Amino acid sequence: MSQITVHGGKPLIGRVDLKGAKNLVTKAMVAALLGETPSVLKDVPHISDVEVVSRLLELHGVIIDFHEDGLMSLDSSNVGSARMVDIDAHAGSSRIPILFCGPLLHRLGEAFIPDLGGCHIGDRPIDFHLEVLRNFGAVIEKLPTGIRLSAPNGLHGAKVALPYPSVGATEQVLLTSVRAEGITELSGAAIEPEIMDLIAILQKMGAIISVDTDRVIRIEGVSRLDGYTHRALFDRNEAASWAAAALATKGDIFVGGAKQQEMMTFLNVFRKVGGAFEIEDDGIRFFHPGGDLQPVVIETDVHPGFMTDWQQPLVVALTQAKGLSIVHETVYENRFGFTEALNQMGAQIQIYRECLGGNPCRFGQRNFYHSAVISGPVELKAADIRVPDLRGGFSHMVAALAAKGVSNVSNVQLISRGYEHFIDKLEALGADFTYSD
Ligand code: EPU
């Protein structure tokens, strides 16, 4: 288990550069499975989620070449079945394997998907995915260690309506429908920028996809797809994380590669809290302009709302705002576990079952602690804490960097699931810490 020992209380100042979004790149890698010719993906970050997906693709015969600068080539010309025991070795390490279903069914007629991993931020069921796949004609068998799928009559276009605009289930529909016979109409789709980038990739491969109004996506199946060459969309979750770190530590961070368009909702909130930013051609400078930070009321939501992945690091900055802030989490039912450690460090955060601060959500009256009230400003104190999940873990690290004194943050390897070279980046920002593996 790796650990950092942080001498906090110093502003983070400097520059970090982003690569492609974790939540796009891993799906783009799966899309390459659909191509009969090789693909090239640019700006791929060196994170452990990319490693897991690479290993699973390689098990299925994909030849991957990955360079330090983020250039990845994926040759899927000779895809083959993998041994269940080898696939199973990756059980619990990522959520991406569920997206292998459609592409493997198209390429091989069968698929075995191991039990999924990912952050423990709620139940994270896969019922939408399984329902979608059944709509296309897949037959699903549940095994003790995962699921086995086949498509005895091939996959056919379908009319699919999602009960909630799930990112993963929308991607499942896209990756399955592009080569299914006939037309698919998806309503209730998620329309996150990462999904639009995946659609752009699939179009480059030969797919026919139209994004209509009101969350409707129409796909006309084609019989063959080729590889693609694509530069991945930047990681807006990482950008928001460093922005919050600048604010919480009274620092000044230039985030190279961040773009305004995909971050507008975040930028509005950042400004309301009292943070300042300057948008340049090659990135965005985020800084604390001095003076008091202001409390805000936020509700996380699907795009174009305030992303659920943005709230955790921002909550650390909100502990420094003068007054009461409210964060109502409406995407995941259990995403405030990280606040416990912040309270241990002197934060005053109370979590509630009620839908506070806005509209009632689907978690209301269901015993989920999904609203947080943050009272500030408080002086954060150093503590020994353990990283619980990816975004919560980043927020713990930010709290340790903001708190005066020496904190030990353990289990930090979890952060490398989604933040490339974060130890090097902390060094570049002048953080005072030691790292042990
Ligand atoms: N849901 C179901 N059934 C399903 C699928 C989803 O009930 O079959 C529910 C989930 O439990 C959740 C909601 O629908 O309450 C939304 O889940 P969604 O499917 O949109 O999330 P996801 O695809 O599993 C991706 C990102 C998350 C990000 C969410 C929301 C990846 C690998 N993960 O998850 O990222 O928070 O979309 O934008 O793309 C992260 O990066 O730390 C992270 C958790």
mmCIF file with all atom_site columns, C-alpha atoms in Angstrom, residues 301-389:
data_model
loop_
_atom_site.group_PDB
_atom_site.id
_atom_site.type_symbol
_atom_site.label_atom_id
_atom_site.label_alt_id
_atom_site.label_comp_id
_atom_site.label_asym_id
_atom_site.label_entity_id
_atom_site.label_seq_id
_atom_site.pdbx_PDB_ins_code
_atom_site.Cartn_x
_atom_site.Cartn_y
_atom_site.Cartn_z
_atom_site.occupancy
_atom_site.B_iso_or_equiv
_atom_site.pdbx_formal_charge
_atom_site.auth_seq_id
_atom_site.auth_comp_id
_atom_site.auth_asym_id
_atom_site.auth_atom_id
_atom_site.pdbx_PDB_model_num
ATOM 1  C CA . ASP A 1 301 ? -26.636 15.983 -12.072 1.00 0.00 ? 301 ASP A CA 1
ATOM 2  C CA . VAL A 1 302 ? -26.142 14.429 -15.480 1.00 0.00 ? 302 VAL A CA 1
ATOM 3  C CA . HIS A 1 303 ? -24.740 16.662 -18.229 1.00 0.00 ? 303 HIS A CA 1
ATOM 4  C CA . PRO A 1 304 ? -25.131 19.608 -18.620 1.00 0.00 ? 304 PRO A CA 1
ATOM 5  C CA . GLY A 1 305 ? -25.496 19.705 -14.836 1.00 0.00 ? 305 GLY A CA 1
ATOM 6  C CA . PHE A 1 306 ? -22.749 19.849 -12.208 1.00 0.00 ? 306 PHE A CA 1
ATOM 7  C CA . MET A 1 307 ? -20.923 16.505 -12.464 1.00 0.00 ? 307 MET A CA 1
ATOM 8  C CA . THR A 1 308 ? -20.914 14.132 -9.526  1.00 0.00 ? 308 THR A CA 1
ATOM 9  C CA . ASP A 1 309 ? -17.123 13.707 -9.961  1.00 0.00 ? 309 ASP A CA 1
ATOM 10 C CA . TRP A 1 310 ? -16.555 17.395 -9.327  1.00 0.00 ? 310 TRP A CA 1
ATOM 11 C CA . GLN A 1 311 ? -18.107 17.632 -5.884  1.00 0.00 ? 311 GLN A CA 1
ATOM 12 C CA . GLN A 1 312 ? -15.525 15.823 -3.721  1.00 0.00 ? 312 GLN A CA 1
ATOM 13 C CA . PRO A 1 313 ? -12.478 18.099 -4.213  1.00 0.00 ? 313 PRO A CA 1
ATOM 14 C CA . LEU A 1 314 ? -14.724 21.162 -4.246  1.00 0.00 ? 314 LEU A CA 1
ATOM 15 C CA . VAL A 1 315 ? -16.183 20.199 -0.851  1.00 0.00 ? 315 VAL A CA 1
ATOM 16 C CA . VAL A 1 316 ? -12.665 20.663 0.596   1.00 0.00 ? 316 VAL A CA 1
ATOM 17 C CA . ALA A 1 317 ? -12.600 24.219 -0.773  1.00 0.00 ? 317 ALA A CA 1
ATOM 18 C CA . LEU A 1 318 ? -16.108 24.790 0.640   1.00 0.00 ? 318 LEU A CA 1
ATOM 19 C CA . THR A 1 319 ? -14.804 24.057 4.159   1.00 0.00 ? 319 THR A CA 1
ATOM 20 C CA . GLN A 1 320 ? -12.996 27.399 3.702   1.00 0.00 ? 320 GLN A CA 1
ATOM 21 C CA . ALA A 1 321 ? -16.107 29.346 2.554   1.00 0.00 ? 321 ALA A CA 1
ATOM 22 C CA . LYS A 1 322 ? -17.757 31.731 4.980   1.00 0.00 ? 322 LYS A CA 1
ATOM 23 C CA . GLY A 1 323 ? -21.196 30.280 5.744   1.00 0.00 ? 323 GLY A CA 1
ATOM 24 C CA . LEU A 1 324 ? -23.262 27.189 4.967   1.00 0.00 ? 324 LEU A CA 1
ATOM 25 C CA . SER A 1 325 ? -22.897 25.347 1.659   1.00 0.00 ? 325 SER A CA 1
ATOM 26 C CA . ILE A 1 326 ? -25.164 22.547 0.519   1.00 0.00 ? 326 ILE A CA 1
ATOM 27 C CA . VAL A 1 327 ? -24.278 19.739 -1.890  1.00 0.00 ? 327 VAL A CA 1
ATOM 28 C CA . HIS A 1 328 ? -27.161 17.505 -2.994  1.00 0.00 ? 328 HIS A CA 1
ATOM 29 C CA . GLU A 1 329 ? -25.772 14.375 -4.710  1.00 0.00 ? 329 GLU A CA 1
ATOM 30 C CA . THR A 1 330 ? -28.388 13.045 -7.143  1.00 0.00 ? 330 THR A CA 1
ATOM 31 C CA . VAL A 1 331 ? -26.305 10.691 -9.311  1.00 0.00 ? 331 VAL A CA 1
ATOM 32 C CA . TYR A 1 332 ? -24.949 8.204  -6.747  1.00 0.00 ? 332 TYR A CA 1
ATOM 33 C CA . GLU A 1 333 ? -26.722 7.319  -3.522  1.00 0.00 ? 333 GLU A CA 1
ATOM 34 C CA . ASN A 1 334 ? -23.601 6.875  -1.396  1.00 0.00 ? 334 ASN A CA 1
ATOM 35 C CA . ARG A 1 335 ? -20.938 9.375  -2.396  1.00 0.00 ? 335 ARG A CA 1
ATOM 36 C CA . PHE A 1 336 ? -20.284 11.225 0.849   1.00 0.00 ? 336 PHE A CA 1
ATOM 37 C CA . GLY A 1 337 ? -18.248 8.564  2.658   1.00 0.00 ? 337 GLY A CA 1
ATOM 38 C CA . PHE A 1 338 ? -15.166 10.721 2.124   1.00 0.00 ? 338 PHE A CA 1
ATOM 39 C CA . THR A 1 339 ? -16.542 13.480 4.388   1.00 0.00 ? 339 THR A CA 1
ATOM 40 C CA . GLU A 1 340 ? -15.844 11.401 7.512   1.00 0.00 ? 340 GLU A CA 1
ATOM 41 C CA . ALA A 1 341 ? -12.090 11.858 7.132   1.00 0.00 ? 341 ALA A CA 1
ATOM 42 C CA . LEU A 1 342 ? -12.549 15.552 6.410   1.00 0.00 ? 342 LEU A CA 1
ATOM 43 C CA . ASN A 1 343 ? -14.493 15.908 9.682   1.00 0.00 ? 343 ASN A CA 1
ATOM 44 C CA . GLN A 1 344 ? -11.638 14.124 11.440  1.00 0.00 ? 344 GLN A CA 1
ATOM 45 C CA . MET A 1 345 ? -9.450  16.934 10.070  1.00 0.00 ? 345 MET A CA 1
ATOM 46 C CA . GLY A 1 346 ? -11.682 19.611 11.574  1.00 0.00 ? 346 GLY A CA 1
ATOM 47 C CA . ALA A 1 347 ? -14.231 20.128 8.805   1.00 0.00 ? 347 ALA A CA 1
ATOM 48 C CA . GLN A 1 348 ? -17.851 20.595 9.842   1.00 0.00 ? 348 GLN A CA 1
ATOM 49 C CA . ILE A 1 349 ? -19.848 18.549 7.389   1.00 0.00 ? 349 ILE A CA 1
ATOM 50 C CA . GLN A 1 350 ? -23.165 16.920 8.215   1.00 0.00 ? 350 GLN A CA 1
ATOM 51 C CA . ILE A 1 351 ? -24.810 14.486 5.870   1.00 0.00 ? 351 ILE A CA 1
ATOM 52 C CA . TYR A 1 352 ? -28.576 14.035 5.593   1.00 0.00 ? 352 TYR A CA 1
ATOM 53 C CA . ARG A 1 353 ? -31.058 11.599 4.074   1.00 0.00 ? 353 ARG A CA 1
ATOM 54 C CA . GLU A 1 354 ? -33.277 14.425 2.854   1.00 0.00 ? 354 GLU A CA 1
ATOM 55 C CA . CYS A 1 355 ? -32.974 16.076 -0.561  1.00 0.00 ? 355 CYS A CA 1
ATOM 56 C CA . LEU A 1 356 ? -31.625 19.434 0.600   1.00 0.00 ? 356 LEU A CA 1
ATOM 57 C CA . GLY A 1 357 ? -31.263 22.636 -1.319  1.00 0.00 ? 357 GLY A CA 1
ATOM 58 C CA . GLY A 1 358 ? -33.192 21.885 -4.487  1.00 0.00 ? 358 GLY A CA 1
ATOM 59 C CA . ASN A 1 359 ? -35.456 19.439 -6.205  1.00 0.00 ? 359 ASN A CA 1
ATOM 60 C CA . PRO A 1 360 ? -36.384 16.099 -4.701  1.00 0.00 ? 360 PRO A CA 1
ATOM 61 C CA . CYS A 1 361 ? -34.359 13.319 -6.378  1.00 0.00 ? 361 CYS A CA 1
ATOM 62 C CA . ARG A 1 362 ? -34.828 9.549  -6.784  1.00 0.00 ? 362 ARG A CA 1
ATOM 63 C CA . PHE A 1 363 ? -32.866 8.942  -3.527  1.00 0.00 ? 363 PHE A CA 1
ATOM 64 C CA . GLY A 1 364 ? -35.233 10.980 -1.350  1.00 0.00 ? 364 GLY A CA 1
ATOM 65 C CA . GLN A 1 365 ? -37.072 9.061  1.434   1.00 0.00 ? 365 GLN A CA 1
ATOM 66 C CA . ARG A 1 366 ? -34.870 6.027  0.784   1.00 0.00 ? 366 ARG A CA 1
ATOM 67 C CA . ASN A 1 367 ? -32.460 6.255  3.698   1.00 0.00 ? 367 ASN A CA 1
ATOM 68 C CA . PHE A 1 368 ? -29.477 7.292  1.580   1.00 0.00 ? 368 PHE A CA 1
ATOM 69 C CA . TYR A 1 369 ? -27.266 9.970  3.077   1.00 0.00 ? 369 TYR A CA 1
ATOM 70 C CA . HIS A 1 370 ? -26.991 11.972 -0.108  1.00 0.00 ? 370 HIS A CA 1
ATOM 71 C CA . SER A 1 371 ? -27.083 15.643 0.973   1.00 0.00 ? 371 SER A CA 1
ATOM 72 C CA . ALA A 1 372 ? -24.218 17.422 2.726   1.00 0.00 ? 372 ALA A CA 1
ATOM 73 C CA . VAL A 1 373 ? -24.156 20.681 4.639   1.00 0.00 ? 373 VAL A CA 1
ATOM 74 C CA . ILE A 1 374 ? -20.698 22.201 4.948   1.00 0.00 ? 374 ILE A CA 1
ATOM 75 C CA . SER A 1 375 ? -20.135 24.906 7.484   1.00 0.00 ? 375 SER A CA 1
ATOM 76 C CA . GLY A 1 376 ? -17.083 27.138 7.206   1.00 0.00 ? 376 GLY A CA 1
ATOM 77 C CA . PRO A 1 377 ? -14.574 28.506 7.365   1.00 0.00 ? 377 PRO A CA 1
ATOM 78 C CA . VAL A 1 378 ? -12.661 26.035 9.542   1.00 0.00 ? 378 VAL A CA 1
ATOM 79 C CA . GLU A 1 379 ? -8.952  25.502 10.026  1.00 0.00 ? 379 GLU A CA 1
ATOM 80 C CA . LEU A 1 380 ? -8.137  22.045 8.693   1.00 0.00 ? 380 LEU A CA 1
ATOM 81 C CA . LYS A 1 381 ? -5.824  19.987 10.951  1.00 0.00 ? 381 LYS A CA 1
ATOM 82 C CA . ALA A 1 382 ? -3.387  17.317 9.838   1.00 0.00 ? 382 ALA A CA 1
ATOM 83 C CA . ALA A 1 383 ? -4.478  13.697 10.304  1.00 0.00 ? 383 ALA A CA 1
ATOM 84 C CA . ASP A 1 384 ? -3.724  10.134 9.272   1.00 0.00 ? 384 ASP A CA 1
ATOM 85 C CA . ILE A 1 385 ? -6.264  9.138  6.656   1.00 0.00 ? 385 ILE A CA 1
ATOM 86 C CA . ARG A 1 386 ? -6.880  6.356  4.167   1.00 0.00 ? 386 ARG A CA 1
ATOM 87 C CA . VAL A 1 387 ? -8.019  6.927  0.600   1.00 0.00 ? 387 VAL A CA 1
ATOM 88 C CA . PRO A 1 388 ? -11.472 5.329  0.134   1.00 0.00 ? 388 PRO A CA 1
ATOM 89 C CA . ASP A 1 389 ? -12.051 5.797  -3.621  1.00 0.00 ? 389 ASP A CA 1
#
